[in-house]
């Protein structure tokens, strides 16, 4: 019997706010332990939480970006459990009335567009972090009370790769929207993976296995690549699966059981009596709507359609938003946007990343020599540092298009304009790079080349077409590279055939 996987993800994302969810403490990563804390986020008795409005807005914005509904009323509930990293002994979350629900995400997968439905996105709070030392343990509460959004998907994912692509698409959307920086290194995105298998063709869901607290997308993919065949094997051998929670051991590359359903928590949810239910008003929603952005996939598709770009170029501009905006500013005025894209991607981006890696090399070298890391490392260049105006790229592309300069001369012009900021036309004049398209002048070079090379001329006449390229090369040489090569070819051919 053939089995298929059914996967649903619960993705936790730290929101990009200045302060925490219920107090004014900084939402910051990397501060010394227990420095961003106060009586509220330490759960001391007698304090009251005040909801962070920006966090509510970012969650509503996420709803819009994920095509969700924003219900007229949301509320906060207490999820009760005891754990040392949670000072109040309950986590404030949204149980049955989340901020937003019923949406979907479209993303590229397997050469097409896949859709995963979004059950809900709700707002809650992060917990502290436990540290275990040789003789004792400690808790850092800096993270306790950081606004955390949980995005729950319907079980619409069917493979490890699809889950991986979904997570990347989700991350792109959240970064685009300014909802979260989604910095994985800083633990800003964590994910619970729910997976079951069922015989192909059946509708009923199998026993749900939850793999808790994954902190990298590639980890999610690897865990699923292990877990799906494991479940299939159990069933194929006539075994039974029961609903349970497992842990991913990244080093060993296996999942292992933590607890089964009999030991599931009863969180005794109830509405938080300290927090009013939240009803978004029209002006409030209008403000959220004004912050909605074009989605990454829509941007990519628009770049392909409006500028006739291949998918790979559009992908580059989707991933590098400032570069894409830079391109768009020029491409709008160009008749040949693909040529502009080539300059922006193959030349400009290459130069910028070159400066970046040179900066890094200088840093490591200084470090190795034991000198200060702060001296003499050339700062890496960004688009804002460019010496030339964006229109210069358009001008350069037009010079090539009009055959005023050859494509190899154009490379020279680009390098010069990158270094000096001079206009392409000025550089062409200064360096005498203009192609000779004057037929008379080229005729003269052709006559010279023919006269000086009787062998290749005879070859061509006896049918060796390749000899023409040799003669064309001679014309280019005689003209010091300035003859318009296409024109030179045409004239040579006419003369030899005539
Ligand atoms: P719980 O109430 O145990 O948290 P939910 O029904 O809320 O479970 O689902 C949590 C996540 O698990 C969702 O992403 C959902 O799509 C997914 N899920 C639910 N049932 C299954 C299943 N049988 N197989 C795979 N994923 C599932
Ligand atoms: Mg759930
Ligand atoms: Zn605080």
Coordinates of C-alpha atoms and ligand atoms in Angstrom, one line a residue:
X1 CA 0.0 0.0 0.0
X2 CA 1.2 3.5 -0.8
X3 CA 1.1 6.2 1.9
X4 CA 1.1 9.9 1.8
X5 CA 2.3 12.5 4.3
X6 CA 0.0 15.1 5.9
X7 CA 1.7 18.0 7.5
X8 CA 0.6 21.1 9.4
X9 CA 2.9 23.7 10.9
X10 CA 2.6 25.9 13.9
X11 CA 5.1 28.7 13.4
X12 CA 6.1 31.1 16.2
X13 CA 7.5 34.4 15.1
X14 CA 8.9 37.2 17.3
X15 CA 7.4 40.5 16.3
X16 CA 9.5 43.6 15.4
X17 CA 8.4 45.9 18.2
X18 CA 10.5 48.3 20.3
X19 CA 9.0 47.1 23.6
X20 CA 7.6 43.9 25.0
X21 CA 4.0 42.7 24.9
X22 CA 2.7 43.9 28.2
X23 CA 5.3 46.3 29.6
X24 CA 7.8 48.9 28.4
X25 CA 10.9 46.7 28.6
X26 CA 13.0 46.6 25.5
X27 CA 12.4 43.8 23.0
X28 CA 16.1 43.3 22.3
X29 CA 18.3 40.3 21.6
X30 CA 21.7 39.9 23.2
X31 CA 21.5 42.1 26.3
X32 CA 23.2 40.8 29.5
X33 CA 20.9 38.4 31.3
X34 CA 17.9 39.9 33.2
X35 CA 18.5 43.5 32.2
X36 CA 15.4 44.0 30.1
X37 CA 13.0 43.0 32.9
X38 CA 10.4 44.7 35.2
X39 CA 7.8 43.6 37.7
X40 CA 5.3 42.9 34.8
X41 CA 7.4 40.6 32.7
X42 CA 8.9 39.0 35.9
X43 CA 5.3 38.1 36.9
X44 CA 5.5 39.8 40.3
X45 CA 2.2 40.0 42.2
X46 CA -0.1 43.0 41.9
X47 CA 1.0 44.2 38.4
X48 CA -1.3 44.7 35.4
X49 CA -0.4 44.0 31.7
X50 CA -1.0 46.7 29.1
X51 CA -1.3 45.3 25.5
X52 CA 1.3 46.6 23.0
X53 CA -0.7 48.2 20.3
X54 CA 2.0 47.8 17.7
X55 CA 2.0 44.1 18.3
X56 CA -1.7 44.0 17.7
X57 CA -1.3 45.9 14.5
X58 CA 1.5 43.7 13.2
X59 CA -0.6 40.7 13.9
X60 CA -3.6 42.2 12.0
X61 CA -1.2 43.2 9.2
X62 CA 0.0 39.6 9.0
X63 CA -3.7 38.7 8.7
X64 CA -4.0 40.9 5.7
X65 CA -0.8 39.6 4.1
X66 CA -2.0 36.0 4.6
X67 CA -5.4 36.7 3.1
X68 CA -7.1 36.2 6.5
X69 CA -10.2 37.6 8.0
X70 CA -9.9 40.1 10.8
X71 CA -12.8 39.3 13.2
X72 CA -14.6 42.2 14.9
X73 CA -13.4 41.0 18.3
X74 CA -10.4 39.3 19.7
X75 CA -9.5 38.4 23.3
X76 CA -6.7 37.2 25.4
X77 CA -6.7 34.0 27.5
X78 CA -4.4 32.4 30.1
X79 CA -2.8 29.1 29.2
X80 CA -1.8 27.6 32.5
X81 CA 1.2 25.5 33.1
X82 CA 4.3 25.5 35.3
X83 CA 7.8 25.8 33.9
X84 CA 10.7 27.8 35.3
X85 CA 11.1 30.0 32.2
X86 CA 7.6 31.3 32.6
X87 CA 7.4 33.6 35.6
X88 CA 3.6 34.0 35.8
X89 CA 2.9 30.3 35.6
X90 CA 0.6 31.1 32.7
X91 CA 1.2 32.3 29.2
X92 CA -1.1 35.0 27.8
X93 CA -2.3 33.8 24.4
X94 CA -5.5 33.9 22.3
X95 CA -7.5 30.7 22.5
X96 CA -10.9 30.8 20.8
X97 CA -10.9 34.4 19.5
X98 CA -7.7 35.0 17.7
X99 CA -6.7 38.3 16.1
X100 CA -7.0 36.9 12.6
X101 CA -8.1 33.6 10.9
X102 CA -9.0 31.8 7.7
X103 CA -6.4 32.8 5.1
X104 CA -3.9 31.2 2.8
X105 CA -0.4 31.5 1.4
X106 CA 0.5 30.9 -2.2
X107 CA 4.1 30.0 -3.0
X108 CA 6.2 28.5 -5.7
X109 CA 6.6 24.8 -5.5
X110 CA 7.5 22.1 -8.0
X111 CA 7.3 24.4 -11.0
X112 CA 3.8 25.6 -10.0
X113 CA 2.0 27.6 -7.4
X114 CA 1.0 25.8 -4.2
X115 CA -1.6 27.0 -1.7
X116 CA -1.6 26.3 2.0
X117 CA -4.5 27.4 4.0
X118 CA -3.9 29.4 7.2
X119 CA -6.1 28.4 10.1
X120 CA -5.2 31.4 12.3
X121 CA -2.5 33.8 13.4
X122 CA -2.8 34.8 17.0
X123 CA -0.8 36.8 19.4
X124 CA 0.9 35.5 22.6
X125 CA 4.1 36.1 24.5
X126 CA 7.5 34.5 24.5
X127 CA 9.0 32.9 27.6
X128 CA 12.4 33.2 29.2
X129 CA 15.4 31.0 28.5
X130 CA 16.9 28.4 30.9
X131 CA 20.6 27.8 31.1
X132 CA 22.1 24.8 32.7
X133 CA 25.6 25.1 34.2
X134 CA 27.7 22.4 35.9
X135 CA 26.3 22.8 39.4
X136 CA 23.2 25.0 38.9
X137 CA 20.8 26.4 36.5
X138 CA 19.7 30.0 35.7
X139 CA 16.9 31.7 33.8
X140 CA 17.3 34.8 31.7
X141 CA 13.9 36.6 31.5
X142 CA 14.9 39.1 28.9
X143 CA 12.9 37.2 26.3
X144 CA 9.9 36.7 28.7
X145 CA 7.0 38.8 27.4
X146 CA 8.4 39.5 24.0
X147 CA 5.5 39.6 21.5
X148 CA 5.2 36.3 19.8
X149 CA 2.8 35.5 17.0
X150 CA 1.7 31.9 16.2
X151 CA 0.7 31.1 12.6
X152 CA -1.1 27.8 12.4
X153 CA -1.5 26.1 9.0
X154 CA -4.1 23.7 7.9
X155 CA -2.7 20.2 7.3
X156 CA -2.2 21.0 3.6
X157 CA 1.5 20.2 3.2
X158 CA 2.4 16.9 1.7
X159 CA 6.2 16.6 1.8
X160 CA 9.4 17.7 3.6
X161 CA 10.3 19.9 0.6
X162 CA 6.9 21.5 0.5
X163 CA 7.1 22.3 4.2
X164 CA 10.5 23.9 3.6
X165 CA 9.3 26.1 0.7
X166 CA 6.2 27.1 2.7
X167 CA 8.3 28.3 5.6
X168 CA 10.6 30.3 3.3
X169 CA 7.6 31.9 1.6
X170 CA 6.1 32.7 5.0
X171 CA 9.4 34.2 6.2
X172 CA 9.7 36.3 3.0
X173 CA 6.2 37.7 3.5
X174 CA 6.8 38.6 7.2
X175 CA 10.1 40.3 6.4
X176 CA 8.6 42.2 3.5
X177 CA 5.8 43.4 5.7
X178 CA 8.2 44.5 8.4
X179 CA 6.3 42.2 10.8
X180 CA 9.5 40.4 12.0
X181 CA 13.2 40.3 11.0
X182 CA 12.8 36.5 11.1
X183 CA 16.5 36.2 12.1
X184 CA 16.9 32.4 12.6
X185 CA 20.2 32.8 14.4
X186 CA 18.5 34.9 17.0
X187 CA 15.7 32.4 17.4
X188 CA 13.1 34.7 16.0
X189 CA 11.3 31.9 14.2
X190 CA 10.5 28.5 15.8
X191 CA 8.2 25.9 14.6
X192 CA 6.2 22.9 15.8
X193 CA 5.8 20.3 13.1
X194 CA 2.7 18.1 13.0
X195 CA 2.9 15.1 10.7
X196 CA 0.8 12.0 10.0
X197 CA 0.6 9.5 7.2
X198 CA -2.4 7.9 5.5
X199 CA -3.0 5.4 2.7
X200 CA -3.1 7.3 -0.6
X201 CA -6.7 7.9 -1.7
X202 CA -8.2 8.1 1.8
X203 CA -9.4 11.3 3.5
X204 CA -9.3 10.4 7.2
X205 CA -6.2 11.8 9.0
X206 CA -3.8 9.5 10.7
X207 CA -2.5 9.9 14.3
X208 CA -0.8 13.2 14.6
X209 CA 2.8 13.2 15.7
X210 CA 4.1 16.6 16.8
X211 CA 7.8 17.4 16.6
X212 CA 8.4 20.3 19.0
X213 CA 10.5 23.4 18.9
X214 CA 12.4 23.3 15.6
X215 CA 14.6 26.3 15.1
X216 CA 15.7 26.0 11.5
X217 CA 13.9 25.4 8.3
X218 CA 16.5 22.9 7.1
X219 CA 16.0 21.1 10.5
X220 CA 12.3 20.9 9.8
X221 CA 13.0 19.4 6.4
X222 CA 15.5 16.9 7.8
X223 CA 13.1 15.9 10.6
X224 CA 10.3 15.3 8.2
X225 CA 12.6 13.3 5.8
X226 CA 13.3 11.0 8.8
X227 CA 9.8 11.0 10.4
X228 CA 7.7 10.3 7.3
X229 CA 9.4 7.1 6.3
X230 CA 9.5 6.1 10.0
X231 CA 5.7 6.3 10.3
X232 CA 5.2 4.6 6.9
X233 CA 7.4 1.7 8.1
X234 CA 5.5 1.3 11.3
X235 CA 2.2 1.1 9.4
X236 CA 3.6 -1.1 6.7
X237 CA 4.7 -3.7 9.2
X238 CA 1.2 -3.8 10.7
X239 CA 2.0 -1.5 13.6
X240 CA -0.1 1.3 15.0
X241 CA 0.8 4.9 15.6
X242 CA -0.6 6.9 18.5
X243 CA -0.9 10.6 18.9
X244 CA 2.3 11.7 20.5
X245 CA 5.0 14.4 20.8
X246 CA 8.6 13.8 19.6
X247 CA 11.9 15.6 19.8
X248 CA 14.3 16.1 16.9
X249 CA 17.9 15.1 17.7
X250 CA 19.8 17.1 15.2
X251 CA 23.1 15.5 15.8
X252 CA 21.8 12.0 15.6
X253 CA 19.4 12.9 12.8
X254 CA 16.4 11.1 14.4
X255 CA 13.2 11.9 16.2
X256 CA 12.5 10.3 19.6
X257 CA 9.4 10.1 21.6
X258 CA 8.8 12.6 24.5
X259 CA 5.2 11.9 25.6
X260 CA 2.0 10.3 24.3
X261 CA -1.5 11.7 24.4
X262 CA -2.3 10.2 27.8
X263 CA 0.2 12.6 29.2
X264 CA -1.0 15.6 27.3
X265 CA -1.4 18.9 29.2
X266 CA -4.7 20.3 30.3
X267 CA -3.9 24.0 30.1
X268 CA -7.2 25.1 31.7
X269 CA -7.6 28.1 29.4
X270 CA -9.7 31.0 30.6
X271 CA -10.1 34.6 29.5
X272 CA -7.5 36.9 31.1
X273 CA -9.4 39.0 33.5
X274 CA -6.8 41.8 33.3
X275 CA -7.1 42.4 29.6
X276 CA -10.1 43.8 27.8
X277 CA -11.3 42.1 24.6
X278 CA -10.0 43.9 21.6
X279 CA -12.3 45.4 18.9
X280 CA -10.5 47.0 16.0
X281 CA -12.1 50.3 14.9
X282 CA -12.3 51.4 11.2
X283 CA -9.5 54.0 11.5
X284 CA -7.3 51.5 13.3
X285 CA -7.9 49.0 10.5
X286 CA -7.3 51.7 7.9
X287 CA -3.9 52.3 9.4
X288 CA -3.1 48.6 9.3
X289 CA -4.2 48.4 5.6
X290 CA -2.0 51.4 4.7
X291 CA 0.9 49.3 5.8
X292 CA 0.1 46.3 3.6
X293 CA 2.9 45.6 1.0
X294 CA 3.1 43.8 -2.3
X295 CA 3.7 40.1 -1.6
X296 CA 7.0 38.6 -2.7
X297 CA 5.4 36.2 -5.1
X298 CA 3.3 39.0 -6.6
X299 CA 6.4 41.1 -7.0
X300 CA 8.3 38.3 -8.8
X301 CA 5.4 37.6 -11.1
X302 CA 5.0 41.4 -11.8
X303 CA 8.7 41.7 -12.7
X304 CA 8.4 38.8 -15.1
X305 CA 5.2 40.2 -16.7
X306 CA 5.9 43.9 -16.8
X307 CA 9.6 43.8 -17.8
X308 CA 9.7 40.5 -19.6
X309 CA 12.4 39.2 -17.2
X310 CA 13.2 35.5 -16.9
X311 CA 12.3 33.9 -13.6
X312 CA 15.9 33.9 -12.3
X313 CA 16.2 37.7 -12.7
X314 CA 12.8 38.3 -11.1
X315 CA 13.8 36.0 -8.3
X316 CA 17.0 38.0 -7.7
X317 CA 14.9 41.2 -7.5
X318 CA 12.4 39.5 -5.2
X319 CA 15.2 38.5 -2.8
X320 CA 17.0 41.8 -3.0
X321 CA 14.3 44.4 -2.6
X322 CA 16.5 47.5 -2.8
X323 CA 18.2 46.2 -5.9
X324 CA 14.8 45.4 -7.4
X325 CA 13.6 48.9 -6.7
X326 CA 16.8 50.3 -8.2
X327 CA 16.2 48.3 -11.4
X328 CA 12.6 49.3 -11.5
X329 CA 13.4 53.0 -11.3
X330 CA 15.5 52.6 -14.5
X331 CA 13.6 49.9 -16.3
X332 CA 10.4 52.0 -16.4
X333 CA 12.2 54.4 -18.8
X334 CA 13.8 51.7 -20.9
X335 CA 12.7 50.0 -24.1
X336 CA 14.9 47.0 -23.3
X337 CA 14.4 46.2 -19.6
X338 CA 16.2 42.9 -19.9
X339 CA 19.4 44.7 -20.9
X340 CA 19.0 46.9 -17.9
X341 CA 18.5 43.9 -15.7
X342 CA 21.7 42.3 -17.1
X343 CA 23.7 45.4 -16.1
X344 CA 22.1 45.7 -12.7
X345 CA 22.6 42.0 -11.9
X346 CA 25.7 40.9 -13.7
X347 CA 27.7 44.1 -13.2
X348 CA 26.3 46.3 -10.5
X349 CA 25.4 43.5 -8.0
X350 CA 28.7 41.8 -8.8
X351 CA 30.7 44.9 -8.0
X352 CA 28.8 45.5 -4.8
X353 CA 29.3 42.0 -3.5
X354 CA 32.9 42.2 -4.5
X355 CA 33.3 45.2 -2.2
X356 CA 31.5 43.3 0.5
X357 CA 33.9 40.3 0.3
X358 CA 36.9 42.6 0.1
X359 CA 35.6 44.3 3.3
X360 CA 35.4 41.0 5.0
X361 CA 38.8 39.9 3.9
X362 CA 40.3 43.0 5.3
X363 CA 38.5 42.4 8.5
X364 CA 39.9 38.8 8.9
X365 CA 43.4 39.9 7.9
X366 CA 43.5 42.6 10.5
X367 CA 42.1 40.2 13.0
X368 CA 44.8 37.6 12.2
X369 CA 47.6 40.2 12.6
X370 CA 46.2 41.1 16.0
X371 CA 45.4 44.6 14.9
X372 CA 42.3 46.5 15.7
X373 CA 39.3 45.2 13.7
X374 CA 38.1 48.8 13.4
X375 CA 41.0 50.2 11.3
X376 CA 41.4 50.4 7.6
X377 CA 38.8 47.9 6.6
X378 CA 37.2 49.4 3.5
X379 CA 33.5 50.0 4.2
X380 CA 31.3 47.8 2.1
X381 CA 29.4 49.6 -0.7
X382 CA 25.7 49.9 -0.9
X383 CA 23.4 51.3 -3.6
X384 CA 23.4 54.6 -1.6
X385 CA 27.1 54.9 -2.1
X386 CA 27.1 54.7 -5.9
X387 CA 28.9 57.5 -7.6
X388 CA 26.8 57.4 -10.7
X389 CA 23.1 58.1 -11.1
X390 CA 20.8 55.2 -11.9
X391 CA 20.1 56.8 -15.3
X392 CA 23.7 56.2 -16.2
X393 CA 22.9 52.5 -16.5
X394 CA 20.1 53.4 -18.9
X395 CA 22.5 55.6 -20.9
X396 CA 25.0 52.8 -21.1
X397 CA 22.5 50.2 -22.2
X398 CA 21.3 52.6 -24.9
X399 CA 24.8 53.2 -26.2
X400 CA 25.2 49.4 -26.6
X401 CA 21.7 49.1 -28.2
X402 CA 22.5 51.9 -30.7
X403 CA 25.7 50.1 -31.4
X404 CA 27.7 53.2 -30.5
X405 CA 30.0 51.1 -28.4
X406 CA 30.7 47.4 -28.5
X407 CA 29.7 45.2 -25.6
X408 CA 33.4 44.8 -24.6
X409 CA 33.9 48.5 -24.6
X410 CA 30.7 48.8 -22.6
X411 CA 32.3 46.7 -19.8
X412 CA 35.2 49.2 -19.8
X413 CA 32.8 52.1 -19.6
X414 CA 30.9 50.5 -16.7
X415 CA 34.1 49.9 -14.7
X416 CA 35.1 53.5 -15.2
X417 CA 31.7 55.0 -14.3
X418 CA 31.6 52.8 -11.2
X419 CA 34.9 54.1 -10.1
X420 CA 34.6 57.8 -11.1
X421 CA 30.9 58.5 -11.5
X422 CA 31.5 60.1 -14.9
X423 CA 28.7 59.7 -17.5
X424 CA 29.0 56.9 -20.0
X425 CA 28.9 59.3 -22.9
X426 CA 31.8 61.4 -21.4
X427 CA 33.8 58.2 -20.9
X428 CA 33.2 57.0 -24.4
X429 CA 34.4 60.3 -25.8
X430 CA 37.4 60.7 -23.4
X431 CA 38.6 57.2 -24.1
X432 CA 37.7 57.2 -27.8
X433 CA 35.6 54.0 -27.4
X434 CA 32.9 54.8 -29.9
X435 CA 32.5 52.1 -32.5
X436 CA 33.3 52.9 -36.1
X437 CA 30.0 52.5 -37.9
X438 CA 31.1 54.7 -40.8
X439 CA 30.9 52.3 -43.7
X440 CA 33.7 54.1 -45.6
X441 CA 36.2 53.6 -42.8
X442 CA 35.3 50.0 -42.3
X443 CA 35.5 49.3 -46.1
X444 CA 39.1 50.5 -45.9
X445 CA 40.0 48.2 -43.0
X446 CA 38.3 45.3 -44.9
X447 CA 40.3 46.0 -48.1
X448 CA 43.5 46.0 -46.0
X449 CA 42.6 42.7 -44.3
X450 CA 41.7 41.1 -47.6
X451 CA 44.9 42.2 -49.2
X452 CA 47.1 41.1 -46.3
X453 CA 45.6 37.6 -46.0
X454 CA 45.3 35.8 -49.3
X455 CA 45.3 32.4 -47.6
X456 CA 42.2 32.8 -45.5
X457 CA 40.5 34.7 -48.4
X458 CA 41.1 31.6 -50.7
X459 CA 39.8 29.4 -47.9
X460 CA 36.6 31.4 -47.6
X461 CA 36.1 31.3 -51.4
X462 CA 36.6 27.5 -51.4
X463 CA 33.7 27.2 -48.9
X464 CA 35.4 27.4 -45.5
X465 CA 33.0 29.8 -43.8
X466 CA 35.0 30.0 -40.6
X467 CA 37.7 31.9 -42.4
X468 CA 35.4 34.9 -42.4
X469 CA 35.7 35.1 -38.6
X470 CA 39.5 35.2 -38.9
X471 CA 39.2 38.1 -41.4
X472 CA 36.7 39.9 -39.2
X473 CA 39.2 39.5 -36.4
X474 CA 41.8 41.2 -38.6
X475 CA 39.4 44.1 -39.3
X476 CA 38.8 44.5 -35.6
X477 CA 42.5 44.6 -35.0
X478 CA 43.2 47.1 -37.7
X479 CA 40.4 49.3 -36.3
X480 CA 41.8 48.9 -32.8
X481 CA 38.6 47.2 -31.7
X482 CA 36.4 50.0 -32.7
X483 CA 34.8 48.7 -35.9
X484 CA 31.3 47.7 -35.5
X485 CA 31.7 43.9 -35.8
X486 CA 28.4 43.2 -37.4
X487 CA 29.0 45.8 -40.0
X488 CA 32.5 44.5 -40.6
X489 CA 31.2 41.0 -41.2
X490 CA 28.6 42.3 -43.6
X491 CA 31.1 44.3 -45.7
X492 CA 33.7 41.5 -45.7
X493 CA 31.2 39.0 -46.9
X494 CA 29.9 41.3 -49.7
X495 CA 33.5 42.0 -50.8
X496 CA 34.5 38.3 -50.8
X497 CA 31.4 37.1 -52.6
X498 CA 31.4 39.9 -55.1
Ligands
LIG1 P1 -4.0 20.7 18.8 O1 -5.3 21.1 19.2 O2 -3.5 19.4 19.3 O3 -2.9 21.8 18.8 P2 -4.7 21.3 16.1 O4 -5.9 20.7 15.5 O5 -4.9 22.7 16.6 O6 -4.1 20.4 17.2 O7 -3.6 21.3 15.0 C1 -2.3 21.8 15.2 C2 -1.6 21.7 13.9 O8 -1.5 20.3 13.5 C3 -2.2 22.4 12.7 O9 -1.2 23.0 12.0 C4 -2.9 21.3 12.0 O10 -2.9 21.6 10.6 C5 -2.0 20.1 12.2 N1 -2.7 18.8 12.2 C6 -3.8 18.5 12.9 N2 -4.1 17.2 12.7 C7 -3.1 16.7 11.9 C8 -2.8 15.4 11.4 N3 -3.6 14.3 11.7 N4 -1.7 15.2 10.7 C9 -0.9 16.2 10.5 N5 -1.1 17.5 10.9 C10 -2.2 17.7 11.7
LIG2 MG1 -2.9 23.9 18.4
LIG3 ZN1 9.0 44.2 31.6

